[in-house]
Short mmCIF file of C-alpha atoms in Angstrom, two decimals:
data_model
loop_
_atom_site.label_atom_id
_atom_site.label_comp_id
_atom_site.label_asym_id
_atom_site.label_seq_id
_atom_site.Cartn_x
_atom_site.Cartn_y
_atom_site.Cartn_z
CA MET A 1 -16.29 62.21 13.58
CA PRO A 2 -14.51 65.02 12.16
CA PRO A 3 -15.77 65.92 8.58
CA SER A 4 -12.67 65.35 6.91
CA ARG A 5 -13.01 61.42 7.93
CA LEU A 6 -16.62 60.94 6.49
CA ARG A 7 -16.72 58.36 4.15
CA VAL A 8 -20.02 59.40 2.01
CA LEU A 9 -21.84 56.55 -0.06
CA THR A 10 -23.01 58.19 -2.96
CA LEU A 11 -25.91 55.94 -3.83
CA LEU A 12 -26.01 55.11 -7.65
CA SER A 13 -29.01 54.05 -9.24
CA THR A 14 -30.34 50.37 -7.87
CA LEU A 15 -30.90 47.65 -10.77
CA VAL A 16 -34.64 47.33 -10.77
CA VAL A 17 -37.63 47.23 -13.42
CA VAL A 18 -41.05 47.31 -12.45
CA ALA A 19 -43.69 46.84 -15.11
CA SER A 20 -47.41 48.21 -15.44
CA VAL A 21 -50.26 48.29 -18.09
CA VAL A 22 -50.40 51.64 -19.18
CA GLY A 23 -53.52 53.34 -17.52
CA SER A 24 -53.52 51.60 -14.09
CA THR A 25 -51.23 52.55 -11.68
CA PRO A 26 -47.87 53.60 -12.75
CA GLY A 27 -45.22 51.19 -12.10
CA LEU A 28 -42.58 52.16 -9.70
CA ALA A 29 -39.71 53.82 -10.28
CA VAL A 30 -36.73 52.73 -8.05
CA ALA A 31 -33.84 55.27 -8.33
CA VAL A 32 -31.45 55.20 -5.33
CA ALA A 33 -30.09 58.68 -5.24
CA SER A 34 -30.51 61.75 -2.72
CA SER A 35 -33.30 63.06 -4.42
CA PRO A 36 -35.57 60.34 -6.31
CA SER A 37 -37.04 61.69 -9.41
CA PRO A 38 -40.62 61.59 -10.05
CA ALA A 39 -41.91 59.23 -12.63
CA LEU A 40 -42.38 60.38 -16.08
CA ASP A 41 -45.67 60.94 -17.79
CA THR A 42 -46.28 58.61 -20.88
CA ALA A 43 -47.56 58.88 -24.41
CA PRO A 44 -51.02 57.96 -24.87
CA PRO A 45 -51.72 54.15 -24.22
CA VAL A 46 -51.47 52.03 -27.48
CA ALA A 47 -52.90 48.40 -28.03
CA SER A 48 -50.94 45.73 -25.96
CA ALA A 49 -48.53 48.72 -24.74
CA HIS A 50 -47.09 48.42 -21.78
CA ARG A 51 -44.55 50.88 -19.48
CA VAL A 52 -41.31 50.25 -17.82
CA ASP A 53 -39.71 52.53 -15.02
CA VAL A 54 -36.41 51.52 -14.83
CA ALA A 55 -34.41 53.10 -12.00
CA ALA A 56 -30.55 52.84 -13.65
CA ALA A 57 -29.27 49.59 -15.17
CA GLY A 58 -31.08 46.73 -14.14
CA VAL A 59 -32.08 42.94 -15.18
CA ALA A 60 -36.13 42.40 -15.09
CA SER A 61 -35.94 38.69 -16.78
CA ARG A 62 -33.33 36.72 -18.09
CA HIS A 63 -35.57 36.19 -20.74
CA GLY A 64 -37.02 38.59 -23.69
CA PRO A 65 -34.79 41.46 -25.89
CA GLU A 66 -32.43 43.61 -24.20
CA ILE A 67 -32.17 46.95 -24.34
CA GLY A 68 -28.30 47.62 -23.79
CA GLU A 69 -26.81 50.43 -22.09
CA ARG A 70 -23.03 51.42 -22.46
CA GLN A 71 -21.17 53.53 -20.33
CA THR A 72 -18.02 54.93 -22.03
CA PHE A 73 -15.45 56.88 -20.12
CA ALA A 74 -12.69 59.21 -21.20
CA ARG A 75 -10.51 62.05 -19.67
CA GLY A 76 -12.05 65.25 -19.91
CA ASP A 77 -10.71 67.93 -22.16
CA THR A 78 -10.42 70.02 -19.46
CA SER A 79 -8.79 69.72 -16.12
CA GLY A 80 -10.96 68.22 -13.61
CA THR A 81 -13.64 66.65 -15.78
CA ALA A 82 -14.42 63.57 -17.32
CA ARG A 83 -16.80 62.25 -20.40
CA LEU A 84 -19.28 59.83 -19.93
CA ARG A 85 -21.08 58.44 -23.29
CA LEU A 86 -24.21 56.83 -22.62
CA ARG A 87 -25.53 54.80 -25.51
CA TYR A 88 -28.57 52.92 -25.84
CA ASP A 89 -29.49 49.59 -28.23
CA ILE A 90 -33.03 49.61 -28.20
CA PRO A 91 -34.55 46.62 -29.89
CA THR A 92 -37.65 45.99 -32.09
CA GLY A 93 -40.97 46.60 -29.90
CA VAL A 94 -39.95 49.74 -27.99
CA THR A 95 -42.23 52.34 -29.04
CA ALA A 96 -41.01 55.09 -26.69
CA PHE A 97 -37.74 55.46 -24.50
CA ARG A 98 -36.58 58.30 -22.30
CA VAL A 99 -33.45 58.63 -19.95
CA ARG A 100 -33.60 60.90 -17.11
CA LEU A 101 -30.51 62.51 -15.23
CA PRO A 102 -31.89 63.97 -12.46
CA GLU A 103 -28.34 65.60 -11.83
CA LEU A 104 -28.51 67.70 -14.65
CA GLY A 105 -30.33 70.57 -12.53
CA GLY A 106 -27.41 70.79 -10.82
CA SER A 107 -24.08 72.65 -11.47
CA SER A 108 -21.37 68.81 -11.50
CA VAL A 109 -23.32 67.36 -14.58
CA SER A 110 -23.58 68.98 -18.16
CA VAL A 111 -24.61 67.76 -21.59
CA VAL A 112 -21.84 67.89 -24.39
CA ASP A 113 -23.95 66.23 -27.17
CA SER A 114 -26.76 63.84 -27.92
CA ASP A 115 -27.93 62.14 -30.88
CA GLY A 116 -31.38 60.34 -31.50
CA PHE A 117 -33.01 62.10 -28.28
CA ASP A 118 -34.87 65.26 -28.03
CA ARG A 119 -34.21 66.78 -24.61
CA GLU A 120 -37.96 67.45 -23.11
CA ASP A 121 -36.77 69.64 -20.31
CA GLU A 122 -33.64 70.38 -18.06
CA THR A 123 -33.30 66.59 -17.00
CA THR A 124 -35.18 64.24 -19.79
CA PHE A 125 -34.28 63.04 -22.99
CA ALA A 126 -36.90 61.42 -25.52
CA TRP A 127 -35.94 59.31 -27.99
CA THR A 128 -36.87 60.22 -31.80
CA ARG A 129 -36.52 56.60 -33.24
CA SER A 130 -34.48 58.66 -35.82
CA THR A 131 -31.71 56.01 -34.78
CA SER A 132 -31.80 52.65 -32.86
CA THR A 133 -28.98 53.77 -31.03
CA PRO A 134 -29.37 56.76 -29.48
CA THR A 135 -26.73 58.52 -27.31
CA VAL A 136 -26.41 60.81 -24.91
CA THR A 137 -22.58 62.46 -23.63
CA LEU A 138 -22.08 64.09 -20.45
CA GLN A 139 -19.11 66.10 -18.44
CA LEU A 140 -18.80 65.16 -15.18
CA GLN A 141 -17.02 67.61 -12.64
CA LEU A 142 -14.15 65.66 -11.37
CA SER A 143 -12.13 67.05 -8.02
CA THR A 144 -8.45 67.59 -8.40
CA ASP A 145 -7.99 67.47 -4.83
CA GLU A 146 -10.06 65.47 -2.50
CA VAL A 147 -13.49 64.32 -3.28
CA SER A 148 -16.56 65.74 -2.56
CA THR A 149 -20.12 65.19 -1.95
CA GLY A 150 -20.71 67.28 -5.10
CA GLU A 151 -18.27 65.70 -7.37
CA TRP A 152 -18.28 62.70 -9.23
CA GLY A 153 -14.75 61.23 -8.88
CA VAL A 154 -10.99 62.79 -8.73
CA GLU A 155 -8.33 63.59 -11.30
CA ARG A 156 -4.58 63.80 -10.57
CA ASP A 157 -1.34 63.91 -12.83
CA GLY A 158 -1.97 60.90 -14.93
CA TRP A 159 -5.04 59.31 -13.95
CA ALA A 160 -8.70 59.92 -13.04
CA PHE A 161 -11.57 58.34 -11.89
CA ALA A 162 -15.40 58.79 -11.77
CA THR A 163 -18.51 57.10 -11.71
CA VAL A 164 -21.81 57.28 -13.31
CA PRO A 165 -24.43 59.47 -11.75
CA PRO A 166 -27.90 58.51 -11.49
CA THR A 167 -30.21 57.53 -14.30
CA GLY A 168 -33.29 56.42 -14.83
CA ILE A 169 -34.95 54.90 -17.79
CA ASP A 170 -38.57 54.94 -19.02
CA VAL A 171 -39.90 52.55 -22.01
CA THR A 172 -42.94 52.09 -23.79
CA TYR A 173 -43.33 48.84 -25.40
CA THR A 174 -45.06 45.82 -27.14
CA GLY A 175 -45.13 42.29 -26.84
CA THR A 176 -42.45 40.95 -24.39
CA ARG A 177 -41.06 42.97 -21.68
CA PRO A 178 -37.69 43.84 -22.60
CA ARG A 179 -34.93 44.26 -20.01
CA LEU A 180 -31.80 46.36 -19.63
CA VAL A 181 -28.16 45.05 -19.61
CA SER A 182 -25.53 47.65 -18.82
CA THR A 183 -21.93 48.05 -19.40
CA THR A 184 -19.30 49.80 -18.30
CA ARG A 185 -15.97 50.67 -20.28
CA VAL A 186 -13.21 52.86 -20.56
CA ASP A 187 -12.17 54.65 -23.86
CA GLY A 188 -7.98 54.22 -23.45
CA ASP A 189 -6.16 52.70 -20.39
CA GLY A 190 -7.97 51.91 -17.35
CA TYR A 191 -10.74 49.53 -15.99
CA ALA A 192 -14.31 49.80 -15.46
CA THR A 193 -17.00 48.04 -13.54
CA ASP A 194 -19.98 48.44 -11.96
CA ARG A 195 -20.59 52.05 -13.05
CA MET A 196 -17.10 53.13 -11.74
CA ALA A 197 -13.78 53.72 -13.86
CA PHE A 198 -10.26 54.27 -13.42
CA MET A 199 -8.59 55.84 -16.32
CA GLY A 200 -4.78 55.53 -16.47
CA ALA A 201 -2.02 52.67 -15.69
CA TYR A 202 -3.09 50.23 -12.96
CA ASP A 203 -2.10 46.69 -11.58
CA THR A 204 -4.09 43.99 -10.42
CA VAL A 205 -3.95 41.87 -7.56
CA ASP A 206 -6.48 38.93 -7.28
CA VAL A 207 -7.05 37.61 -4.12
CA ARG A 208 -9.03 34.11 -3.89
CA GLY A 209 -10.96 32.54 -0.73
CA GLN A 210 -14.46 31.59 0.64
CA GLY A 211 -15.38 30.94 -2.75
CA GLU A 212 -14.84 34.21 -3.68
CA THR A 213 -12.56 36.44 -5.93
CA VAL A 214 -11.65 40.28 -4.56
CA ARG A 215 -9.67 42.01 -7.21
CA PHE A 216 -7.59 45.01 -6.26
CA VAL A 217 -7.06 47.78 -9.05
CA VAL A 218 -4.02 49.63 -8.10
CA GLY A 219 -3.55 52.75 -9.62
CA ASP A 220 0.05 53.31 -11.09
CA GLY A 221 2.09 55.25 -8.55
CA SER A 222 0.02 54.02 -5.27
CA THR A 223 2.84 54.15 -3.04
CA ALA A 224 0.64 53.94 0.09
CA ALA A 225 -1.27 50.82 -0.89
CA ASN A 226 -1.05 48.23 1.62
CA VAL A 227 -2.58 45.40 -0.40
CA SER A 228 -1.24 42.60 1.75
CA ALA A 229 -2.73 44.00 4.85
CA ALA A 230 -5.82 44.52 2.98
CA ARG A 231 -5.96 40.83 1.99
CA SER A 232 -5.18 39.74 5.65
CA PHE A 233 -8.35 41.81 6.55
CA LEU A 234 -10.50 39.99 4.09
CA ASP A 235 -9.19 36.57 5.03
CA ARG A 236 -10.85 37.36 8.48
CA ALA A 237 -13.58 39.33 7.19
CA GLN A 238 -15.18 36.97 4.94
CA GLY A 239 -17.67 34.42 6.73
CA ARG A 240 -17.65 36.71 9.95
CA PHE A 241 -18.71 40.00 8.36
CA ASP A 242 -20.17 39.23 5.05
CA PHE A 243 -23.80 38.80 6.55
CA GLY A 244 -24.54 36.08 4.66
CA VAL A 245 -23.71 37.66 1.22
CA ARG A 246 -21.07 35.75 -0.73
CA ARG A 247 -20.37 37.14 -4.40
CA ASP A 248 -18.57 35.48 -7.53
CA ARG A 249 -16.03 38.42 -7.35
CA LEU A 250 -15.56 41.75 -5.62
CA VAL A 251 -13.80 44.49 -6.81
CA VAL A 252 -11.80 47.28 -4.98
CA PHE A 253 -10.15 50.38 -6.67
CA VAL A 254 -7.30 51.44 -4.56
CA LEU A 255 -6.77 55.25 -5.94
CA PRO A 256 -3.07 56.36 -5.59
CA TYR A 257 -3.34 59.03 -3.04
CA GLU A 258 -3.97 59.45 0.40
CA GLY A 259 -6.98 60.77 2.20
CA ARG A 260 -6.22 63.78 4.01
CA THR A 261 -7.18 64.56 7.51
CA GLY A 262 -7.38 67.37 9.80
CA SER A 263 -9.63 69.48 7.41
CA GLU A 264 -12.73 71.10 7.73
CA GLU A 265 -14.06 70.27 4.67
CA ALA A 266 -16.39 67.03 4.12
CA VAL A 267 -14.65 65.06 1.88
CA VAL A 268 -15.29 61.14 0.53
CA THR A 269 -12.77 58.62 1.14
CA GLY A 270 -14.82 55.74 -0.12
CA GLU A 271 -17.80 54.65 -2.11
CA ALA A 272 -19.67 51.34 -2.76
CA PHE A 273 -22.06 50.22 -5.59
CA GLY A 274 -22.66 46.44 -5.78
CA ASP A 275 -19.79 44.26 -6.09
CA ALA A 276 -17.45 46.95 -6.36
CA PHE A 277 -15.96 49.83 -4.36
CA TRP A 278 -13.18 52.31 -4.19
CA VAL A 279 -10.82 53.66 -1.41
CA THR A 280 -7.89 56.08 -1.20
CA ALA A 281 -4.54 54.27 -0.78
CA ASP A 282 -3.56 54.27 2.81
CA ALA A 283 -7.09 52.54 3.86
CA THR A 284 -5.64 49.25 2.47
CA ALA A 285 -3.49 49.16 5.55
CA VAL A 286 -6.93 48.56 7.63
CA SER A 287 -5.56 50.32 11.05
CA GLY A 288 -7.67 52.78 13.00
CA VAL A 289 -11.14 52.78 13.93
CA GLU A 290 -12.47 54.88 11.05
CA ASN A 291 -11.33 52.57 7.88
CA ALA A 292 -13.23 53.44 4.97
CA LEU A 293 -12.25 49.70 3.37
CA ALA A 294 -13.88 48.14 6.38
CA HIS A 295 -16.74 50.53 5.92
CA GLU A 296 -17.23 50.10 2.50
CA TYR A 297 -16.69 45.95 2.55
CA VAL A 298 -19.88 46.17 4.85
CA HIS A 299 -21.45 48.38 2.48
CA SER A 300 -20.57 45.83 -0.32
CA ARG A 301 -22.38 43.43 1.78
CA LEU A 302 -25.78 45.06 2.86
CA GLY A 303 -25.58 47.63 0.36
CA ASP A 304 -29.14 49.46 0.76
CA VAL A 305 -30.34 48.50 4.39
CA GLY A 306 -32.98 50.69 5.09
CA ASN A 307 -35.59 52.81 3.58
CA GLY A 308 -38.04 55.45 4.56
CA SER A 309 -38.11 55.58 8.53
CA ALA A 310 -35.37 53.14 8.50
CA ALA A 311 -32.79 54.91 6.33
CA TRP A 312 -30.12 55.64 8.54
CA LEU A 313 -29.54 51.77 9.02
CA THR A 314 -27.65 51.98 5.63
CA GLU A 315 -24.97 54.31 7.03
CA ALA A 316 -25.26 53.01 10.62
CA THR A 317 -24.87 49.65 9.55
CA ALA A 318 -21.52 49.93 7.75
CA GLU A 319 -20.34 52.44 10.20
CA TYR A 320 -20.69 50.02 13.20
CA TYR A 321 -19.63 46.56 11.75
CA GLY A 322 -16.70 48.65 9.58
CA SER A 323 -15.18 49.56 13.22
CA LEU A 324 -16.30 46.37 14.68
CA SER A 325 -14.75 44.12 12.21
CA VAL A 326 -11.09 46.48 12.29
CA VAL A 327 -10.95 46.20 16.20
CA ASN A 328 -11.87 42.60 16.04
CA VAL A 329 -8.77 41.53 13.64
CA GLY A 330 -6.46 43.98 15.64
CA GLY A 331 -6.35 47.03 13.35
CA THR A 332 -7.26 49.34 16.35
CA THR A 333 -7.24 49.37 19.72
CA TYR A 334 -10.64 48.80 22.30
CA ASP A 335 -10.36 52.44 23.61
CA ALA A 336 -10.52 53.96 20.35
CA PHE A 337 -13.17 51.66 19.10
CA TYR A 338 -15.35 52.49 22.19
CA ARG A 339 -14.38 56.56 22.08
CA GLU A 340 -15.31 56.70 18.44
CA THR A 341 -18.48 54.67 18.72
CA ARG A 342 -20.01 56.46 21.33
CA ALA A 343 -21.67 59.65 20.35
CA ASP A 344 -22.13 61.77 22.82
CA ARG A 345 -22.26 64.98 20.68
CA PHE A 346 -26.00 63.52 19.64
CA ARG A 347 -27.32 63.68 23.26
CA PRO A 348 -30.72 65.71 23.09
CA ASN A 349 -29.40 68.37 25.32
CA ARG A 350 -26.21 68.87 22.19
CA THR A 351 -27.67 67.88 18.97
CA ALA A 352 -30.73 66.30 18.97
CA VAL A 353 -32.52 64.11 16.35
CA VAL A 354 -34.68 61.17 15.77
CA LEU A 355 -33.21 58.35 13.91
CA SER A 356 -36.89 57.23 12.51
CA GLU A 357 -37.40 60.86 11.05
CA PRO A 358 -34.78 61.47 8.64
CA THR A 359 -35.61 65.15 7.98
CA THR A 360 -34.55 65.43 11.77
CA TRP A 361 -30.74 64.57 10.88
CA ARG A 362 -30.25 65.30 7.06
CA GLY A 363 -27.18 67.29 6.67
CA THR A 364 -25.39 65.96 9.67
CA LEU A 365 -23.41 62.95 10.37
CA ALA A 366 -26.31 61.14 12.77
CA ASP A 367 -27.13 58.39 10.55
CA TYR A 368 -23.52 57.31 10.83
CA GLU A 369 -22.51 58.49 14.43
CA LYS A 370 -26.11 58.06 16.17
CA GLY A 371 -26.71 55.17 14.32
CA ALA A 372 -23.55 53.30 15.07
CA HIS A 373 -23.92 53.94 18.92
CA VAL A 374 -27.38 52.80 18.70
CA LEU A 375 -26.59 50.04 16.73
CA ALA A 376 -23.52 48.81 18.99
CA ALA A 377 -25.93 49.66 22.44
CA LEU A 378 -28.54 47.03 21.13
CA ASP A 379 -26.06 44.77 20.20
CA ALA A 380 -24.79 44.91 23.84
CA GLU A 381 -28.32 44.81 24.66
CA ILE A 382 -29.05 41.53 22.59
CA ARG A 383 -25.93 39.77 23.82
CA ALA A 384 -27.10 40.51 27.64
CA ARG A 385 -30.85 39.43 27.51
CA THR A 386 -29.90 36.46 25.26
CA ASP A 387 -27.54 33.76 23.78
CA GLY A 388 -27.42 35.82 20.28
CA THR A 389 -26.12 38.88 18.77
CA LEU A 390 -27.54 41.71 16.27
CA TYR A 391 -25.42 40.15 13.51
CA GLU A 392 -27.87 37.73 13.55
CA VAL A 393 -30.96 39.76 12.73
CA PHE A 394 -29.20 41.09 9.80
CA LEU A 395 -28.30 37.58 8.52
CA ALA A 396 -31.89 36.46 8.34
CA HIS A 397 -33.18 39.95 6.87
CA GLN A 398 -30.44 41.97 5.32
CA SER A 399 -32.95 44.73 4.22
CA PHE A 400 -36.21 46.88 5.65
CA ASP A 401 -38.49 48.97 4.21
CA ASP A 402 -39.20 51.06 7.33
CA TYR A 403 -38.23 51.22 11.10
CA THR A 404 -41.54 48.76 12.06
CA ALA A 405 -40.05 46.22 9.88
CA PHE A 406 -36.51 46.39 11.63
CA ARG A 407 -38.39 46.38 15.09
CA ARG A 408 -40.22 43.27 14.04
CA ALA A 409 -37.20 41.49 12.83
CA VAL A 410 -35.04 42.28 16.04
CA VAL A 411 -37.96 41.31 18.17
CA GLU A 412 -38.84 37.88 16.30
CA THR A 413 -34.99 36.84 15.55
CA THR A 414 -33.97 37.19 19.14
CA GLY A 415 -37.37 36.15 20.98
CA GLU A 416 -37.47 39.15 23.30
CA GLU A 417 -40.22 41.25 23.04
CA SER A 418 -38.98 43.68 25.48
CA LEU A 419 -36.22 45.38 23.06
CA GLY A 420 -39.22 46.82 21.03
CA PRO A 421 -39.91 49.44 23.97
CA TRP A 422 -36.18 49.84 24.08
CA LEU A 423 -35.82 50.55 20.02
CA ASP A 424 -38.55 52.90 19.85
CA ARG A 425 -37.25 54.74 22.84
CA TYR A 426 -33.84 55.05 21.00
CA VAL A 427 -34.98 55.39 17.07
CA THR A 428 -38.27 57.12 17.65
CA THR A 429 -37.40 60.00 20.37
CA GLU A 430 -34.05 61.99 20.65
CA ALA A 431 -32.75 59.66 23.33
CA LEU A 432 -29.48 58.27 23.24
CA PRO A 433 -28.72 55.02 24.89
CA PRO A 434 -25.82 54.34 27.32
CA LEU A 435 -23.09 52.62 25.60
CA PRO A 436 -21.75 49.56 27.90
CA ASP A 437 -17.70 49.94 28.30
CA ASP A 438 -17.35 46.17 28.62
CA PRO A 439 -14.88 44.45 25.94
CA ALA A 440 -16.87 41.14 26.28
CA ARG A 441 -19.88 42.61 24.43
CA TYR A 442 -17.95 43.59 21.81
CA VAL A 443 -16.55 40.13 20.47
CA HIS A 444 -17.30 39.33 16.94
CA GLY A 445 -15.23 36.28 15.90
CA GLY A 446 -14.62 34.04 18.87
CA ASP A 447 -11.75 32.49 16.94
CA LEU A 448 -9.75 35.36 16.48
CA ASP A 449 -6.58 36.52 18.47
CA PRO A 450 -7.13 40.29 17.78
CA ASP A 451 -4.26 41.26 20.55
CA GLY A 452 -1.96 38.61 19.58
CA ASP A 453 -1.57 37.37 22.63
CA GLY A 454 -1.78 33.42 21.81
CA LEU A 455 -5.63 33.12 23.27
CA THR A 456 -8.96 33.43 21.34
CA SER A 457 -11.16 36.09 22.42
CA ARG A 458 -13.45 33.41 23.01
CA THR A 459 -11.09 31.99 25.46
CA GLU A 460 -10.46 35.28 27.22
CA VAL A 461 -14.01 36.12 27.46
CA VAL A 462 -14.76 32.46 29.29
CA SER A 463 -11.86 32.05 31.48
CA THR A 464 -11.62 32.48 35.13
CA PRO A 465 -11.30 35.19 35.39
CA PRO A 466 -11.78 36.45 32.26
CA THR A 467 -9.28 38.67 30.62
CA ASN A 468 -9.49 41.45 27.93
CA PRO A 469 -9.75 40.13 24.80
CA PHE A 470 -8.35 43.39 22.97
CA VAL A 471 -5.82 43.90 25.58
CA ALA A 472 -2.61 41.46 25.24
CA ASP A 473 -1.50 42.19 28.81
CA THR A 474 -4.70 42.97 30.51
CA ASP A 475 -3.01 43.37 33.99
CA GLY A 476 0.07 45.53 33.07
CA ASP A 477 2.71 43.40 34.21
CA THR A 478 4.76 42.97 30.85
CA LEU A 479 3.53 39.40 30.41
CA SER A 480 1.01 38.93 28.23
CA ASP A 481 -2.33 37.01 29.06
CA GLY A 482 -1.32 34.09 27.02
CA ARG A 483 2.13 33.63 28.93
CA GLU A 484 0.21 34.21 32.34
CA ARG A 485 -2.20 31.13 31.72
CA GLU A 486 0.35 29.24 30.56
CA ILE A 487 2.39 29.72 34.10
CA GLN A 488 -0.51 29.61 35.75
CA THR A 489 -0.54 33.29 37.17
CA ASP A 490 -3.14 35.63 37.68
CA PRO A 491 -3.65 37.89 34.27
CA THR A 492 -6.02 40.47 36.02
CA SER A 493 -3.52 41.01 38.61
CA PRO A 494 0.15 42.41 38.25
CA ASP A 495 1.36 40.51 41.97
CA THR A 496 -0.44 37.04 41.85
CA ASP A 497 0.85 36.05 44.98
CA GLY A 498 0.71 40.01 46.97
CA ASP A 499 4.49 39.60 47.51
CA GLY A 500 4.92 43.38 46.23
CA THR A 501 6.85 42.46 43.52
CA ASN A 502 5.60 42.15 39.47
CA ASP A 503 5.01 38.75 38.22
CA ALA A 504 7.17 39.27 35.48
CA LEU A 505 10.10 39.89 38.05
CA ASP A 506 8.88 37.23 40.46
CA VAL A 507 11.46 34.36 41.53
CA SER A 508 10.21 31.60 39.60
CA PRO A 509 8.72 31.83 36.18
CA THR A 510 6.82 28.87 36.70
CA ASP A 511 5.56 29.25 40.34
CA PRO A 512 5.20 32.79 41.21
CA SER A 513 3.71 32.16 44.29
CA VAL A 514 6.94 30.76 45.92
CA GLN A 515 8.88 33.89 47.31
CA ARG A 516 12.92 33.69 47.86
CA THR A 517 14.94 36.89 48.33
CA ASP A 518 18.65 37.60 47.48
CA ALA A 519 19.43 39.45 50.94
CA SER A 520 22.74 40.71 49.07
CA ALA A 521 20.98 42.39 46.92
CA GLY A 522 17.38 43.09 48.45
CA ALA A 523 15.98 41.96 45.56
CA LYS A 524 14.22 38.83 44.17
CA THR A 525 16.13 36.35 42.08
CA THR A 526 15.60 33.73 39.65
#
């Protein structure tokens, strides 16, 4: 996959709260970011004091006092910037409060102002207790062209879009453990949710189905947006590619520009966080195997799938199942799907990486590409050895702490011990598995008709002889497979009766086994 088509998921902070008594083993600060920040030191312990390390804005309990975090976006004073104001409402009982902003160590985030905080170091702010509503105001660097991995959004004429950088919060408190509740808003025209904000004029389109509402927030002037196509995709994807995860709502930001192709620069064409994601307008057509909307949809279902030695699974699942969903709803050809999924560039004699060792593949696209290749090959292996699919593994588990957990889940779900050594070979070494070129191995949603020939994928695969569920005319005789089944010709042979004439030109559309020649014309007639 060329860099210009990269869809990088900027992992924002996960909503987690972990508490521990000060003086014992510190609570784990779970911050999903490129480089998790270390736990903070606390003040000397006091009687009945407890410490909470909060990675982003999460809910530890539905009871107890609330620490409110209000994230307010506004357009920046200069081109290519946005303002983000973080305000905290600190309840009685909190004795110490720190905010960690690890991205302040780089050039894409800077501090504009703060009130009620002392800056302890480059990335840490400590509450002074001078106000119960301390604030920090940040300036975020946005792209004015294409979003790259070092920027927090994009700005064009009349609008801007930005995401909240990773944040961590450290709290010492007495009494009942507080919970952190976060909200995101826009100062002025715009729409915000789940640490993302569109600033400018927009329209909304709500799609309801499968007990879930999907809201498209379409930036004004988005002429390339095709919400109808996106809606059609979601109608078929829900219940088939949602891994058992249903949400009350899903918000899809459609940014009013088209993603650039053909560039050597790594750009971002979509990001997901929680129950929201953004894509460029052209992605809503859901066409082509490398489709950001399908990729981010999978992220919205599975989130952070793997950790540690299974970290590659996060992008691999989105890449494989995103592509698999597109080919199964007819948005791309089987040949394109197979060609893009096959990652020969990561063969050991070319670019050698070990998926279970992230240090070997960071800075490459191996987690996307080799990861998707391995998952596709594993899916094919499971289908060949059992009656199940890889999808059932993710239905049953959805996330994995490490590679050992993933391996165990595959073996237990499929009942195939032999898949353990198979996985070891291709995940813990540089080896790349062969990828079967068999369309039947990649059918997902047997009731779908991706090639539009009037036959479901299941029917095409189990029929005798089987036909290609992704090609309307398997034998290339210009008659669709459905039509050939109807008139009882062989859809895998262009000349069923062997008379030298293509079935489509044969004498009888209802009985192509009857041969009759028009002597005067020297050709078959009807």
